[in-house]
XYZ file of N, CA and C in Angstrom:
639
model
N 63.366 -43.370 17.802
C 62.776 -42.577 16.727
C 63.802 -42.350 15.623
N 63.321 -42.337 14.368
C 64.232 -42.155 13.253
C 63.762 -40.997 12.404
N 64.573 -40.679 11.370
C 64.229 -39.561 10.511
C 64.971 -38.302 10.926
N 64.578 -37.194 10.304
C 65.263 -35.939 10.596
C 64.994 -35.471 12.013
N 65.908 -34.683 12.510
C 65.728 -34.119 13.842
C 64.789 -32.917 13.778
N 63.914 -32.819 14.746
C 63.045 -31.654 14.840
C 63.879 -30.446 15.255
N 63.633 -29.331 14.574
C 64.413 -28.119 14.800
C 63.819 -27.330 15.971
N 64.599 -27.212 17.035
C 64.172 -26.535 18.256
C 64.828 -25.163 18.327
N 64.021 -24.136 18.587
C 64.551 -22.782 18.774
C 64.404 -22.428 20.246
N 65.496 -21.948 20.857
C 65.493 -21.613 22.284
C 65.653 -20.109 22.449
N 64.663 -19.474 23.082
C 64.719 -18.038 23.368
C 64.873 -17.854 24.877
N 66.079 -17.506 25.297
C 66.376 -17.331 26.719
C 67.585 -16.413 26.823
N 67.575 -15.503 27.809
C 68.652 -14.527 27.885
C 69.901 -15.056 28.588
N 69.865 -16.288 29.071
C 71.035 -16.863 29.735
C 71.723 -17.852 28.794
N 72.928 -17.506 28.359
C 73.675 -18.375 27.436
C 73.939 -19.737 28.053
N 74.158 -19.763 29.366
C 74.429 -21.034 30.037
C 73.218 -21.955 29.962
N 72.019 -21.375 30.106
C 70.803 -22.193 30.019
C 70.623 -22.724 28.599
N 70.864 -21.870 27.603
C 70.735 -22.326 26.211
C 71.710 -23.460 25.932
N 72.921 -23.334 26.474
C 73.921 -24.398 26.304
C 73.459 -25.681 26.980
N 72.789 -25.534 28.125
C 72.284 -26.711 28.827
C 71.219 -27.445 28.027
N 70.339 -26.684 27.377
C 69.303 -27.306 26.540
C 69.950 -28.012 25.350
N 70.970 -27.385 24.762
C 71.692 -28.021 23.658
C 72.285 -29.361 24.093
N 72.935 -29.345 25.264
C 73.555 -30.566 25.769
C 72.514 -31.639 26.061
N 71.370 -31.209 26.594
C 70.293 -32.153 26.898
C 69.775 -32.827 25.640
N 69.558 -32.040 24.584
C 68.970 -32.588 23.355
C 69.996 -33.266 22.453
N 71.280 -33.066 22.745
C 72.326 -33.678 21.919
C 72.250 -35.198 21.950
N 71.723 -35.743 23.037
C 71.624 -37.197 23.171
C 70.343 -37.766 22.568
N 69.473 -36.870 22.085
C 68.201 -37.314 21.501
C 68.317 -37.382 19.982
N 67.942 -38.498 19.405
C 68.112 -38.682 17.966
C 67.094 -37.916 17.136
N 66.009 -37.457 17.788
C 64.932 -36.802 17.036
C 64.832 -35.303 17.311
N 65.705 -34.770 18.172
C 65.617 -33.366 18.562
C 66.988 -32.706 18.486
N 66.996 -31.415 18.118
C 68.256 -30.667 18.100
C 67.972 -29.182 18.185
N 68.770 -28.461 18.985
C 68.681 -27.005 19.024
C 69.334 -26.481 17.759
N 68.527 -25.898 16.873
C 69.030 -25.415 15.586
C 69.045 -23.891 15.512
N 68.583 -23.220 16.586
C 68.582 -21.765 16.615
C 68.370 -21.277 18.026
N 68.844 -20.075 18.299
C 68.690 -19.514 19.633
C 68.740 -17.987 19.581
N 68.171 -17.370 20.617
C 68.178 -15.913 20.734
C 68.121 -15.546 22.211
N 68.654 -14.359 22.517
C 68.683 -13.915 23.903
C 67.758 -12.760 24.196
N 67.033 -12.277 23.171
C 66.124 -11.145 23.355
C 64.795 -11.412 22.661
N 63.774 -10.665 23.094
C 62.461 -10.784 22.467
C 62.506 -10.283 21.020
N 63.224 -9.185 20.789
C 63.295 -8.595 19.447
C 63.887 -9.571 18.446
N 65.012 -10.193 18.801
C 65.648 -11.133 17.884
C 64.763 -12.361 17.669
N 64.117 -12.817 18.742
C 63.230 -13.977 18.627
C 62.104 -13.690 17.641
N 61.464 -12.525 17.778
C 60.350 -12.172 16.902
C 60.816 -12.053 15.453
N 61.960 -11.426 15.239
C 62.492 -11.280 13.878
C 62.708 -12.642 13.230
N 63.302 -13.554 13.962
C 63.612 -14.867 13.392
C 62.361 -15.731 13.234
N 61.407 -15.562 14.150
C 60.156 -16.304 14.015
C 59.398 -15.896 12.754
N 59.525 -14.620 12.385
C 58.821 -14.121 11.205
C 59.442 -14.619 9.910
N 60.759 -14.832 9.916
C 61.448 -15.115 8.659
C 61.973 -16.547 8.529
N 61.966 -17.317 9.618
C 62.534 -18.660 9.578
C 61.502 -19.696 10.024
N 61.775 -20.934 9.696
C 60.857 -22.026 10.037
C 61.483 -22.925 11.097
N 60.737 -23.164 12.170
C 61.174 -24.031 13.254
C 60.041 -24.989 13.599
N 60.403 -26.085 14.236
C 59.384 -27.075 14.602
C 58.783 -26.788 15.972
N 59.539 -26.126 16.835
C 59.044 -25.817 18.174
C 59.876 -24.680 18.764
N 59.224 -23.845 19.568
C 59.903 -22.742 20.250
C 59.869 -22.984 21.748
N 61.062 -22.945 22.365
C 61.184 -22.963 23.823
C 61.398 -21.529 24.256
N 60.463 -20.980 25.000
C 60.447 -19.543 25.283
C 60.509 -19.257 26.778
N 61.494 -18.459 27.156
C 61.588 -17.995 28.539
C 60.546 -16.904 28.759
N 59.923 -16.899 29.916
C 58.875 -15.913 30.190
C 59.438 -14.520 30.411
N 60.704 -14.429 30.820
C 61.295 -13.126 31.154
C 62.528 -12.880 30.293
N 62.367 -12.051 29.268
C 63.485 -11.653 28.419
C 63.820 -10.195 28.730
N 65.056 -9.778 28.499
C 65.467 -8.432 28.930
C 64.700 -7.295 28.281
N 64.134 -7.527 27.097
C 63.440 -6.442 26.395
C 61.961 -6.730 26.182
N 61.400 -7.670 26.925
C 59.978 -7.941 26.767
C 59.541 -9.158 27.554
N 58.251 -9.237 27.819
C 57.717 -10.371 28.572
C 57.261 -11.470 27.625
N 57.201 -12.685 28.160
C 56.778 -13.817 27.357
C 55.362 -13.675 26.841
N 54.473 -13.116 27.659
C 53.070 -12.993 27.242
C 52.928 -11.992 26.098
N 53.721 -10.906 26.117
C 53.700 -9.956 25.004
C 54.231 -10.609 23.733
N 55.324 -11.348 23.875
C 55.950 -11.987 22.708
C 55.027 -13.047 22.110
N 54.327 -13.775 22.953
C 53.365 -14.759 22.463
C 52.330 -14.107 21.544
N 51.801 -12.993 21.982
C 50.768 -12.298 21.201
C 51.318 -11.775 19.877
N 52.612 -11.451 19.845
C 53.226 -10.970 18.609
C 53.563 -12.106 17.659
N 53.927 -13.250 18.194
C 54.324 -14.379 17.361
C 53.110 -15.061 16.734
N 52.028 -15.202 17.485
C 50.897 -16.005 17.033
C 50.321 -15.604 15.670
N 50.197 -14.298 15.344
C 49.671 -13.963 14.005
C 50.542 -14.492 12.872
N 51.848 -14.612 13.124
C 52.777 -15.076 12.089
C 52.941 -16.594 12.104
N 52.834 -17.189 13.282
C 53.026 -18.631 13.425
C 51.890 -19.224 14.267
N 50.682 -19.260 13.733
C 49.543 -19.737 14.530
C 49.645 -21.193 14.950
N 50.402 -21.998 14.203
C 50.482 -23.426 14.504
C 51.801 -23.845 15.140
N 52.691 -22.906 15.380
C 53.994 -23.246 15.958
C 53.832 -23.675 17.418
N 54.275 -24.880 17.796
C 54.219 -25.283 19.200
C 55.160 -24.408 20.042
N 54.638 -23.856 21.118
C 55.442 -22.991 21.989
C 55.390 -23.531 23.407
N 56.564 -23.887 23.913
C 56.699 -24.395 25.279
C 57.370 -23.318 26.123
N 56.679 -22.881 27.157
C 57.233 -21.880 28.064
C 58.091 -22.574 29.111
N 59.334 -22.096 29.267
C 60.198 -22.543 30.343
C 60.430 -21.356 31.263
N 60.209 -21.554 32.545
C 60.282 -20.422 33.462
C 60.810 -20.853 34.821
N 61.455 -19.912 35.494
C 61.897 -20.170 36.862
C 60.731 -20.006 37.838
N 59.610 -19.445 37.362
C 58.445 -19.243 38.217
C 57.634 -20.528 38.321
N 57.109 -20.850 39.501
C 56.274 -22.053 39.663
C 55.055 -21.998 38.756
N 54.556 -23.169 38.409
C 53.444 -23.256 37.476
C 52.201 -22.535 37.955
N 51.983 -22.524 39.276
C 50.742 -21.945 39.779
C 50.690 -20.429 39.653
N 51.805 -19.802 39.239
C 51.828 -18.353 39.127
C 51.515 -17.862 37.720
N 51.942 -18.588 36.696
C 51.809 -18.084 35.332
C 51.175 -19.058 34.345
N 51.201 -20.347 34.628
C 50.875 -21.346 33.610
C 49.532 -21.125 32.946
N 48.473 -20.978 33.719
C 47.134 -20.869 33.141
C 47.023 -19.636 32.249
N 47.554 -18.507 32.722
C 47.478 -17.273 31.935
C 48.219 -17.412 30.616
N 49.372 -18.072 30.622
C 50.146 -18.218 29.396
C 49.517 -19.239 28.450
N 48.897 -20.263 28.979
C 48.165 -21.203 28.124
C 47.010 -20.490 27.431
N 46.337 -19.610 28.168
C 45.262 -18.822 27.561
C 45.795 -17.880 26.493
N 47.026 -17.417 26.668
C 47.613 -16.460 25.728
C 48.130 -17.119 24.462
N 48.133 -18.447 24.425
C 48.544 -19.123 23.196
C 49.688 -20.099 23.327
N 50.243 -20.256 24.540
C 51.286 -21.257 24.731
C 50.676 -22.653 24.665
N 51.487 -23.626 24.255
C 51.014 -25.008 24.174
C 51.425 -25.829 25.392
N 52.320 -25.277 26.180
C 52.766 -25.977 27.376
C 53.589 -25.060 28.252
N 53.759 -25.448 29.499
C 54.490 -24.634 30.481
C 55.214 -25.595 31.405
N 56.510 -25.347 31.606
C 57.285 -26.211 32.482
C 58.307 -25.369 33.239
N 58.491 -25.681 34.507
C 59.452 -24.945 35.328
C 60.875 -25.367 34.964
N 61.802 -24.425 35.058
C 63.186 -24.708 34.678
C 63.864 -25.720 35.597
N 63.315 -25.917 36.784
C 63.922 -26.897 37.684
C 63.324 -28.294 37.516
N 62.556 -28.475 36.452
C 61.988 -29.800 36.174
C 63.099 -30.766 35.789
N 62.843 -32.044 35.960
C 63.820 -33.065 35.579
C 64.074 -33.005 34.070
N 65.324 -33.209 33.635
C 65.650 -33.114 32.204
C 64.735 -33.938 31.311
N 64.437 -35.154 31.703
C 63.587 -35.994 30.850
C 62.143 -35.505 30.806
N 61.748 -34.742 31.823
C 60.408 -34.143 31.792
C 60.346 -33.059 30.722
N 61.456 -32.321 30.569
C 61.535 -31.302 29.520
C 61.453 -31.971 28.144
N 62.197 -33.047 27.972
C 62.170 -33.784 26.704
C 60.759 -34.303 26.426
N 60.113 -34.833 27.452
C 58.742 -35.328 27.301
C 57.802 -34.210 26.886
N 57.961 -33.041 27.491
C 57.106 -31.903 27.151
C 57.294 -31.500 25.692
N 58.537 -31.459 25.235
C 58.834 -31.092 23.845
C 58.170 -32.077 22.891
N 58.342 -33.363 23.157
C 57.772 -34.374 22.269
C 56.242 -34.341 22.292
N 55.665 -34.038 23.448
C 54.207 -33.945 23.550
C 53.677 -32.848 22.643
N 54.335 -31.697 22.643
C 53.915 -30.586 21.789
C 54.107 -30.921 20.319
N 55.202 -31.602 19.982
C 55.466 -31.966 18.591
C 54.448 -32.974 18.063
N 53.784 -33.683 18.977
C 52.732 -34.618 18.583
C 51.375 -33.925 18.430
N 51.378 -32.588 18.604
C 50.148 -31.830 18.419
C 49.288 -31.726 19.654
N 49.848 -32.078 20.807
C 49.091 -32.016 22.051
C 49.675 -30.944 22.966
N 48.917 -30.534 23.951
C 49.406 -29.601 24.950
C 50.108 -30.375 26.061
N 51.115 -29.736 26.663
C 51.769 -30.363 27.808
C 51.257 -29.694 29.072
N 50.617 -30.497 29.897
C 50.092 -29.993 31.160
C 50.603 -30.894 32.280
N 51.358 -30.310 33.193
C 51.890 -31.073 34.321
C 50.759 -31.373 35.304
N 50.944 -32.320 36.212
C 49.918 -32.591 37.221
C 49.521 -31.346 38.012
N 50.498 -30.477 38.287
C 50.196 -29.248 39.045
C 49.254 -28.342 38.257
N 49.525 -28.181 36.959
C 48.673 -27.338 36.119
C 47.308 -27.983 35.935
N 47.275 -29.303 35.804
C 46.003 -30.003 35.671
C 45.113 -29.729 36.877
N 45.708 -29.695 38.059
C 44.937 -29.419 39.264
C 44.414 -27.996 39.266
N 45.260 -27.054 38.804
C 44.840 -25.653 38.722
C 43.639 -25.528 37.789
N 43.710 -26.203 36.631
C 42.616 -26.142 35.666
C 41.359 -26.806 36.229
N 41.533 -27.878 36.991
C 40.384 -28.537 37.610
C 39.718 -27.602 38.612
N 40.533 -26.890 39.383
C 39.995 -25.921 40.334
C 39.287 -24.788 39.603
N 39.839 -24.435 38.428
C 39.255 -23.360 37.622
C 37.845 -23.730 37.176
N 37.668 -24.991 36.775
C 36.348 -25.459 36.347
C 35.373 -25.414 37.516
N 35.884 -25.788 38.686
C 35.031 -25.779 39.854
C 34.759 -24.392 40.378
N 35.613 -23.436 40.019
C 35.432 -22.057 40.440
C 35.832 -21.793 41.871
N 36.543 -22.736 42.478
C 36.909 -22.574 43.880
C 38.425 -22.484 44.046
N 38.842 -21.667 44.977
C 40.235 -21.663 45.382
C 41.201 -21.009 44.419
N 40.727 -20.337 43.392
C 41.640 -19.697 42.451
C 42.168 -18.393 43.022
N 43.482 -18.138 42.883
C 43.983 -16.830 43.286
C 43.406 -15.747 42.380
N 43.298 -14.515 42.870
C 42.640 -13.450 42.090
C 43.192 -13.261 40.686
N 44.525 -13.342 40.503
C 45.068 -13.047 39.164
C 44.678 -14.098 38.130
N 44.291 -15.290 38.551
C 43.879 -16.319 37.603
C 42.424 -16.143 37.171
N 41.731 -15.203 37.800
C 40.362 -14.902 37.403
C 40.317 -13.835 36.302
N 41.492 -13.290 35.975
C 41.575 -12.273 34.927
C 41.570 -12.933 33.559
N 41.010 -12.233 32.580
C 41.098 -12.702 31.202
C 42.536 -12.533 30.724
N 42.813 -13.076 29.548
C 44.167 -12.966 28.985
C 44.604 -11.506 28.875
N 43.748 -10.663 28.289
C 44.103 -9.250 28.111
C 44.167 -8.521 29.446
N 43.266 -8.852 30.373
C 43.299 -8.228 31.692
C 44.597 -8.570 32.421
N 45.029 -9.808 32.288
C 46.276 -10.213 32.948
C 47.464 -9.455 32.347
N 47.431 -9.272 31.036
C 48.494 -8.536 30.359
C 48.557 -7.098 30.867
N 47.404 -6.448 30.968
C 47.351 -5.073 31.469
C 47.736 -5.028 32.945
N 47.270 -6.008 33.704
C 47.605 -6.090 35.128
C 49.116 -6.110 35.338
N 49.825 -6.943 34.599
C 51.281 -7.045 34.745
C 51.961 -5.716 34.458
N 51.457 -4.998 33.462
C 52.058 -3.715 33.113
C 51.747 -2.654 34.171
N 50.526 -2.652 34.669
C 50.178 -1.714 35.734
C 51.006 -1.998 36.983
N 51.138 -3.271 37.321
C 51.900 -3.653 38.512
C 53.374 -3.286 38.383
N 53.855 -3.264 37.136
C 55.256 -2.906 36.900
C 55.463 -1.394 36.849
N 54.387 -0.630 37.044
C 54.510 0.822 37.114
C 54.257 1.557 35.817
N 53.728 0.866 34.810
C 53.474 1.512 33.530
C 52.212 2.370 33.620
N 52.251 3.540 33.001
C 51.100 4.443 32.979
C 50.083 3.957 31.948
N 48.831 4.382 32.124
C 47.759 3.973 31.222
C 48.094 4.343 29.773
N 48.583 5.558 29.558
C 48.918 5.992 28.201
C 49.999 5.137 27.567
N 51.017 4.787 28.350
C 52.108 3.965 27.829
C 51.608 2.557 27.482
N 50.752 2.016 28.341
C 50.189 0.688 28.070
C 49.344 0.719 26.804
N 48.565 1.781 26.645
C 47.728 1.919 25.452
C 48.589 1.912 24.185
N 49.697 2.635 24.219
C 50.602 2.680 23.060
C 51.205 1.305 22.777
N 51.635 0.617 23.829
C 52.291 -0.684 23.655
C 51.342 -1.746 23.127
N 50.079 -1.679 23.533
C 49.113 -2.706 23.144
C 48.202 -2.263 22.003
N 48.456 -1.071 21.465
C 47.669 -0.524 20.351
C 46.192 -0.427 20.724
N 45.944 0.093 21.931
C 44.591 0.309 22.427
C 44.404 1.783 22.741
N 43.173 2.188 22.935
C 42.916 3.561 23.353
C 43.098 3.677 24.861
N 43.346 4.906 25.315
C 43.457 5.134 26.755
C 42.181 4.718 27.476
N 41.036 4.986 26.831
C 39.752 4.641 27.442
C 39.615 3.131 27.635
N 40.051 2.377 26.627
C 39.968 0.920 26.722
C 40.844 0.387 27.849
N 42.072 0.914 27.943
C 42.971 0.474 29.008
C 42.400 0.846 30.374
N 41.804 2.023 30.456
C 41.188 2.447 31.725
C 40.035 1.522 32.112
N 39.284 1.060 31.093
C 38.200 0.115 31.364
C 38.753 -1.202 31.895
N 39.842 -1.679 31.258
C 40.487 -2.899 31.747
C 40.970 -2.694 33.181
N 41.537 -1.525 33.445
C 42.051 -1.251 34.786
C 40.920 -1.332 35.821
N 39.776 -0.793 35.488
C 38.638 -0.829 36.407
C 38.195 -2.267 36.686
N 38.152 -3.082 35.632
C 37.767 -4.484 35.800
C 38.782 -5.216 36.678
N 40.064 -4.922 36.427
C 41.128 -5.566 37.188
C 41.034 -5.192 38.663
N 40.825 -3.913 38.927
C 40.711 -3.450 40.302
C 39.570 -4.172 41.023
N 38.455 -4.347 40.310
C 37.295 -4.999 40.907
C 37.581 -6.469 41.195
N 38.142 -7.162 40.205
C 38.418 -8.587 40.371
C 39.509 -8.840 41.406
N 40.468 -7.920 41.488
C 41.587 -8.092 42.419
C 41.292 -7.489 43.789
N 40.106 -6.872 43.912
C 39.725 -6.221 45.164
C 40.801 -5.217 45.594
N 41.250 -4.412 44.649
C 42.324 -3.440 44.881
C 41.797 -2.021 44.679
N 42.443 -1.080 45.332
C 42.021 0.312 45.251
C 43.021 1.187 44.488
N 44.228 0.693 44.275
C 45.247 1.517 43.620
C 46.253 0.635 42.889
N 47.055 1.278 42.025
C 48.118 0.553 41.336
C 49.128 -0.002 42.326
N 49.311 0.702 43.436
C 50.250 0.236 44.460
C 49.807 -1.107 45.029
N 48.488 -1.280 45.170
C 47.967 -2.567 45.638
C 48.295 -3.677 44.640
N 48.177 -3.355 43.356
C 48.492 -4.342 42.327
C 49.969 -4.715 42.360
N 50.816 -3.703 42.528
C 52.256 -3.948 42.587
C 52.603 -4.827 43.780
N 52.017 -4.518 44.930
C 52.273 -5.315 46.133
C 51.860 -6.764 45.915
N 50.673 -6.949 45.336
C 50.181 -8.311 45.080
C 51.125 -9.058 44.116
N 51.528 -8.365 43.054
C 52.369 -9.006 42.038
C 53.716 -9.424 42.609
N 54.304 -8.559 43.418
C 55.596 -8.875 44.029
C 55.454 -10.020 45.034
N 54.411 -9.943 45.854
C 54.169 -10.972 46.872
C 53.978 -12.339 46.251
N 53.350 -12.384 45.095
C 53.055 -13.657 44.429
C 54.065 -14.030 43.352
N 55.160 -13.279 43.269
C 56.223 -13.626 42.327
C 55.890 -13.404 40.880
N 54.928 -12.511 40.595
C 54.531 -12.255 39.216
C 55.417 -11.233 38.537
N 56.058 -10.391 39.312
C 57.069 -9.469 38.811
C 58.213 -9.468 39.801
N 59.366 -8.983 39.357
C 60.529 -8.939 40.234
C 60.765 -7.518 40.700
């Protein structure tokens, strides 16, 4: 490939990982890490004021979750390709994050050339879906075998994660700019879909399935 290098922005709180992505793309003539950030706040600030060709986003930043950051970035950059890189297996988060506006999802332990392939796929205007995610989506269409958290809508999953992390209804309402009544309604739907009776049940499920630490 020839021409200018596509500008890649890496948002990850581990400097060593960011350095690894730089080293990986240094050998590619069409790609280069031209910006980086270690927090959600800095990422959002730079996304609002700067232009990048693609964002590589870690799902877990010290001051915010990837799904929250996705929702904040999209109004400002509706067409920006966003590739989620995560230490969590695809079957735990991929579908929910694709629904939230990500263009692709890849585990951090993927082969280096698979990461490069995913980046180029997004830059071509397509979504990157691994065979594992494709199977999850196929199961979703069939309606069989889906774990309970994948049956939640995008907003329900967002509220679920906050409830499981111990956030109160009022605090969630403030963070998501919703009313307490609306969050309570989401909570009721989540409880029904997850077959849970309390927030403690949600926390147990989330920890057991690696959705929170």
